[in-house]
Amino acid sequence: MEQKQYDDFFLALNSVAVVYKATLKPVDIPKNGVIQKAFAMHYQNNPVVPIFYPDRLINPEQSRTPGQIASALSRTVMPEIAELWQNPNLSFSGREQAVSHLRSTLIGYGNNRPFLQGIPYERTADLALYARLDFGNGVAAPMTEKALSFFRMTKEEALSEAKKNTYSQARLHNFHTLLKAIYRETGLDEKTAQMIIKKSPKDLYYFLNTKDGWEGAAPIADPAILKKLREFVGGDYYILPASVHKVWILTKAKWKIPPEKLKMDMVPESQQGILPQDILSNNLYEFDGRGLSIVGAQKIERDTGIAEHMAHRHSR
């Protein structure tokens, strides 16, 4: 994003912050070894700090100015955030209001340790799952230790509700659905597109995300969903970690090639067009009905504990 557009977003969002008596601050957020420029909106000493990522707010299919986008957020997202800011009894009696916004996000662990500081999480393979307060349109606030204390939640409670809310939105799409989306984006005429789709096997591969499309890789952290997927696709499968928003599912019965070659050829293919900060992992995963594992590595046990530097547990 060009600096002028970034500055325009700041001015537009800052005008919204002023209306809600909040303070908008530019922030540099470390994600996957790169710095992602964003804006954090603070309200007094409230620990709910929503993050606005300009790159996520832009919809290529809509030619809207930063001012128009900020105006829309003021009508849709901000009232939800303000309810959590301005209810003085929320930390004691209104936790349900916060719980309804909880969602889970799955990211790579190794490259995201700086980002995870102060955010309780659990580990799955070489990945980390944390809870966020989601307000839609790509705007969310990480569920930090301070936020847990404010809402009188334990890390386990927050993650449990976040996973429940996210996993209920999981969606599995077949190869034809992906082709249709590609052809819509490229402008291919419908007759040609339908002919190609008809000749393509529907089960060549699948992709998994969530209903709203944001942070849709999180469901692979759930053993129950992995087992249901195995039943649906008819056997063991590989997982290509395309991004934090979606993953590809390839059945071993259909893809009978050495996994090392599959990783070398298909993992980069699945990541084409993905921003560096949104890449989930460069590994290839597999599920055999017992557990998620990294191809070429020993099966990694799920670690549901807080990392060493976050050993403090919150009490009610």
Short mmCIF file of N, CA and C in Angstrom, two decimals, residues 8-94:
data_model
loop_
_atom_site.label_atom_id
_atom_site.label_comp_id
_atom_site.label_asym_id
_atom_site.label_seq_id
_atom_site.Cartn_x
_atom_site.Cartn_y
_atom_site.Cartn_z
N ASP A 8 -4.28 8.46 4.16
CA ASP A 8 -5.70 8.75 3.96
C ASP A 8 -6.57 7.87 4.86
N PHE A 9 -6.16 6.61 5.03
CA PHE A 9 -6.90 5.71 5.91
C PHE A 9 -6.82 6.21 7.35
N PHE A 10 -5.64 6.67 7.75
CA PHE A 10 -5.50 7.16 9.12
C PHE A 10 -6.43 8.35 9.38
N LEU A 11 -6.45 9.28 8.46
CA LEU A 11 -7.30 10.46 8.63
C LEU A 11 -8.77 10.08 8.68
N ALA A 12 -9.16 9.14 7.80
CA ALA A 12 -10.56 8.73 7.75
C ALA A 12 -10.97 7.99 9.02
N LEU A 13 -10.13 7.05 9.46
CA LEU A 13 -10.45 6.28 10.66
C LEU A 13 -10.34 7.13 11.92
N ASN A 14 -9.43 8.09 11.90
CA ASN A 14 -9.27 8.96 13.06
C ASN A 14 -10.53 9.81 13.27
N SER A 15 -11.18 10.21 12.19
CA SER A 15 -12.43 10.97 12.32
C SER A 15 -13.52 10.12 12.97
N VAL A 16 -13.48 8.80 12.72
CA VAL A 16 -14.42 7.89 13.37
C VAL A 16 -14.07 7.74 14.85
N ALA A 17 -12.78 7.61 15.14
CA ALA A 17 -12.34 7.47 16.53
C ALA A 17 -12.76 8.66 17.38
N VAL A 18 -12.66 9.84 16.81
CA VAL A 18 -13.02 11.06 17.54
C VAL A 18 -14.49 11.03 17.95
N VAL A 19 -15.34 10.54 17.06
CA VAL A 19 -16.77 10.46 17.37
C VAL A 19 -17.01 9.59 18.60
N TYR A 20 -16.23 8.52 18.71
CA TYR A 20 -16.40 7.58 19.83
C TYR A 20 -15.48 7.90 21.00
N LYS A 21 -14.84 9.09 20.97
CA LYS A 21 -13.94 9.54 22.03
C LYS A 21 -12.81 8.56 22.26
N ALA A 22 -12.34 7.98 21.16
CA ALA A 22 -11.23 7.03 21.20
C ALA A 22 -9.99 7.66 20.58
N THR A 23 -8.86 6.98 20.74
CA THR A 23 -7.60 7.46 20.18
C THR A 23 -7.08 6.43 19.17
N LEU A 24 -6.75 6.89 17.99
CA LEU A 24 -6.23 6.01 16.94
C LEU A 24 -4.72 6.17 16.86
N LYS A 25 -4.00 5.04 16.87
CA LYS A 25 -2.54 5.08 16.81
C LYS A 25 -2.03 4.15 15.71
N PRO A 26 -1.09 4.65 14.88
CA PRO A 26 -0.44 3.75 13.91
C PRO A 26 0.41 2.73 14.67
N VAL A 27 0.37 1.48 14.23
CA VAL A 27 1.17 0.43 14.87
C VAL A 27 1.84 -0.44 13.81
N ASP A 28 3.01 -0.95 14.15
CA ASP A 28 3.72 -1.91 13.31
C ASP A 28 3.60 -3.27 13.97
N ILE A 29 2.91 -4.19 13.32
CA ILE A 29 2.63 -5.50 13.91
C ILE A 29 3.50 -6.56 13.22
N PRO A 30 4.31 -7.28 14.00
CA PRO A 30 5.16 -8.33 13.41
C PRO A 30 4.35 -9.57 13.08
N LYS A 31 4.32 -9.95 11.82
CA LYS A 31 3.61 -11.15 11.38
C LYS A 31 4.51 -11.91 10.40
N ASN A 32 4.83 -13.15 10.74
CA ASN A 32 5.62 -14.01 9.85
C ASN A 32 6.94 -13.38 9.41
N GLY A 33 7.56 -12.64 10.30
CA GLY A 33 8.85 -12.06 9.99
C GLY A 33 8.79 -10.77 9.19
N VAL A 34 7.59 -10.27 8.91
CA VAL A 34 7.45 -8.99 8.21
C VAL A 34 6.64 -8.05 9.11
N ILE A 35 6.75 -6.77 8.84
CA ILE A 35 6.01 -5.78 9.62
C ILE A 35 4.76 -5.37 8.85
N GLN A 36 3.62 -5.53 9.51
CA GLN A 36 2.35 -5.17 8.89
C GLN A 36 1.86 -3.86 9.51
N LYS A 37 1.68 -2.86 8.67
CA LYS A 37 1.22 -1.56 9.16
C LYS A 37 -0.29 -1.60 9.41
N ALA A 38 -0.68 -1.09 10.56
CA ALA A 38 -2.10 -1.11 10.92
C ALA A 38 -2.39 0.07 11.85
N PHE A 39 -3.64 0.11 12.34
CA PHE A 39 -4.04 1.15 13.28
C PHE A 39 -4.72 0.48 14.48
N ALA A 40 -4.33 0.92 15.67
CA ALA A 40 -4.95 0.42 16.90
C ALA A 40 -5.82 1.52 17.49
N MET A 41 -7.05 1.17 17.87
CA MET A 41 -7.98 2.15 18.42
C MET A 41 -8.15 1.90 19.92
N HIS A 42 -7.75 2.89 20.73
CA HIS A 42 -7.78 2.77 22.18
C HIS A 42 -8.92 3.61 22.76
N TYR A 43 -9.57 3.05 23.77
CA TYR A 43 -10.61 3.80 24.49
C TYR A 43 -10.26 3.80 25.97
N GLN A 44 -9.82 4.95 26.46
CA GLN A 44 -9.41 5.10 27.86
C GLN A 44 -8.44 3.97 28.22
N ASN A 45 -8.70 3.27 29.32
CA ASN A 45 -7.82 2.16 29.72
C ASN A 45 -8.43 0.80 29.41
N ASN A 46 -9.43 0.79 28.54
CA ASN A 46 -10.10 -0.46 28.21
C ASN A 46 -9.14 -1.39 27.45
N PRO A 47 -9.06 -2.67 27.85
CA PRO A 47 -8.13 -3.60 27.20
C PRO A 47 -8.59 -4.11 25.84
N VAL A 48 -9.80 -3.78 25.43
CA VAL A 48 -10.27 -4.16 24.10
C VAL A 48 -9.72 -3.13 23.10
N VAL A 49 -8.70 -3.55 22.34
CA VAL A 49 -8.04 -2.65 21.40
C VAL A 49 -8.18 -3.22 19.99
N PRO A 50 -9.21 -2.83 19.25
CA PRO A 50 -9.39 -3.35 17.89
C PRO A 50 -8.28 -2.87 16.97
N ILE A 51 -7.87 -3.77 16.08
CA ILE A 51 -6.83 -3.47 15.11
C ILE A 51 -7.46 -3.36 13.72
N PHE A 52 -7.15 -2.28 13.03
CA PHE A 52 -7.66 -2.05 11.68
C PHE A 52 -6.49 -2.20 10.71
N TYR A 53 -6.57 -3.21 9.83
CA TYR A 53 -5.54 -3.44 8.82
C TYR A 53 -6.03 -2.84 7.50
N PRO A 54 -5.40 -1.79 7.02
CA PRO A 54 -5.84 -1.18 5.75
C PRO A 54 -5.91 -2.17 4.60
N ASP A 55 -4.94 -3.10 4.53
CA ASP A 55 -4.93 -4.07 3.44
C ASP A 55 -6.17 -4.96 3.45
N ARG A 56 -6.70 -5.23 4.64
CA ARG A 56 -7.89 -6.07 4.74
C ARG A 56 -9.17 -5.29 4.47
N LEU A 57 -9.11 -3.99 4.67
CA LEU A 57 -10.32 -3.19 4.50
C LEU A 57 -10.63 -2.90 3.04
N ILE A 58 -9.63 -3.09 2.18
CA ILE A 58 -9.82 -2.81 0.76
C ILE A 58 -10.39 -4.04 0.07
N ASN A 59 -11.50 -3.87 -0.59
CA ASN A 59 -12.12 -4.93 -1.39
C ASN A 59 -11.86 -4.62 -2.86
N PRO A 60 -11.05 -5.47 -3.55
CA PRO A 60 -10.72 -5.20 -4.95
C PRO A 60 -11.95 -5.08 -5.85
N GLU A 61 -13.05 -5.73 -5.44
CA GLU A 61 -14.26 -5.70 -6.25
C GLU A 61 -15.06 -4.42 -6.05
N GLN A 62 -14.67 -3.62 -5.06
CA GLN A 62 -15.38 -2.37 -4.78
C GLN A 62 -14.39 -1.21 -4.81
N SER A 63 -14.66 -0.22 -5.60
CA SER A 63 -13.77 0.95 -5.68
C SER A 63 -14.25 2.01 -4.70
N ARG A 64 -13.91 1.80 -3.42
CA ARG A 64 -14.32 2.74 -2.40
C ARG A 64 -13.11 3.48 -1.84
N THR A 65 -13.29 4.73 -1.50
CA THR A 65 -12.22 5.53 -0.93
C THR A 65 -12.08 5.18 0.55
N PRO A 66 -10.92 5.51 1.16
CA PRO A 66 -10.78 5.30 2.60
C PRO A 66 -11.89 5.97 3.40
N GLY A 67 -12.33 7.15 2.95
CA GLY A 67 -13.42 7.85 3.64
C GLY A 67 -14.72 7.06 3.60
N GLN A 68 -15.02 6.47 2.45
CA GLN A 68 -16.24 5.67 2.32
C GLN A 68 -16.16 4.40 3.16
N ILE A 69 -14.98 3.79 3.20
CA ILE A 69 -14.79 2.58 4.00
C ILE A 69 -14.95 2.91 5.49
N ALA A 70 -14.34 4.01 5.93
CA ALA A 70 -14.44 4.41 7.33
C ALA A 70 -15.88 4.73 7.70
N SER A 71 -16.60 5.35 6.80
CA SER A 71 -18.01 5.68 7.05
C SER A 71 -18.83 4.40 7.24
N ALA A 72 -18.55 3.39 6.41
CA ALA A 72 -19.26 2.11 6.53
C ALA A 72 -18.92 1.43 7.85
N LEU A 73 -17.65 1.48 8.26
CA LEU A 73 -17.24 0.87 9.52
C LEU A 73 -17.90 1.57 10.70
N SER A 74 -18.09 2.87 10.58
CA SER A 74 -18.73 3.63 11.64
C SER A 74 -20.17 3.17 11.87
N ARG A 75 -20.82 2.71 10.81
CA ARG A 75 -22.21 2.26 10.91
C ARG A 75 -22.32 0.79 11.32
N THR A 76 -21.32 -0.02 10.96
CA THR A 76 -21.44 -1.47 11.17
C THR A 76 -20.58 -2.00 12.30
N VAL A 77 -19.29 -1.72 12.25
CA VAL A 77 -18.34 -2.30 13.20
C VAL A 77 -18.29 -1.52 14.52
N MET A 78 -18.23 -0.21 14.43
CA MET A 78 -17.99 0.60 15.63
C MET A 78 -19.07 0.46 16.71
N PRO A 79 -20.36 0.36 16.38
CA PRO A 79 -21.35 0.18 17.45
C PRO A 79 -21.09 -1.08 18.27
N GLU A 80 -20.62 -2.15 17.61
CA GLU A 80 -20.31 -3.39 18.32
C GLU A 80 -19.13 -3.19 19.27
N ILE A 81 -18.11 -2.48 18.80
CA ILE A 81 -16.94 -2.22 19.64
C ILE A 81 -17.31 -1.32 20.81
N ALA A 82 -18.10 -0.30 20.52
CA ALA A 82 -18.48 0.67 21.56
C ALA A 82 -19.25 0.01 22.70
N GLU A 83 -20.01 -1.02 22.40
CA GLU A 83 -20.76 -1.72 23.45
C GLU A 83 -19.81 -2.34 24.46
N LEU A 84 -18.68 -2.85 23.97
CA LEU A 84 -17.70 -3.45 24.87
C LEU A 84 -16.89 -2.39 25.61
N TRP A 85 -16.79 -1.22 25.02
CA TRP A 85 -16.05 -0.13 25.65
C TRP A 85 -16.84 0.57 26.75
N GLN A 86 -18.10 0.79 26.48
CA GLN A 86 -18.85 1.75 27.29
C GLN A 86 -19.81 1.15 28.29
N ASN A 87 -19.83 -0.18 28.42
CA ASN A 87 -20.68 -0.83 29.41
C ASN A 87 -19.87 -1.02 30.70
N PRO A 88 -20.11 -0.23 31.73
CA PRO A 88 -19.29 -0.30 32.94
C PRO A 88 -19.42 -1.61 33.70
N ASN A 89 -20.50 -2.34 33.46
CA ASN A 89 -20.70 -3.60 34.19
C ASN A 89 -20.27 -4.83 33.39
N LEU A 90 -19.66 -4.59 32.23
CA LEU A 90 -19.39 -5.71 31.34
C LEU A 90 -18.45 -6.72 31.96
N SER A 91 -17.43 -6.25 32.68
CA SER A 91 -16.45 -7.18 33.21
C SER A 91 -17.04 -8.07 34.30
N PHE A 92 -18.20 -7.70 34.83
CA PHE A 92 -18.78 -8.46 35.93
C PHE A 92 -20.00 -9.28 35.49
N SER A 93 -20.89 -8.68 34.71
CA SER A 93 -22.16 -9.36 34.43
C SER A 93 -22.46 -9.53 32.95
N GLY A 94 -21.68 -8.97 32.07
CA GLY A 94 -22.01 -9.02 30.65
C GLY A 94 -21.02 -9.78 29.81
#
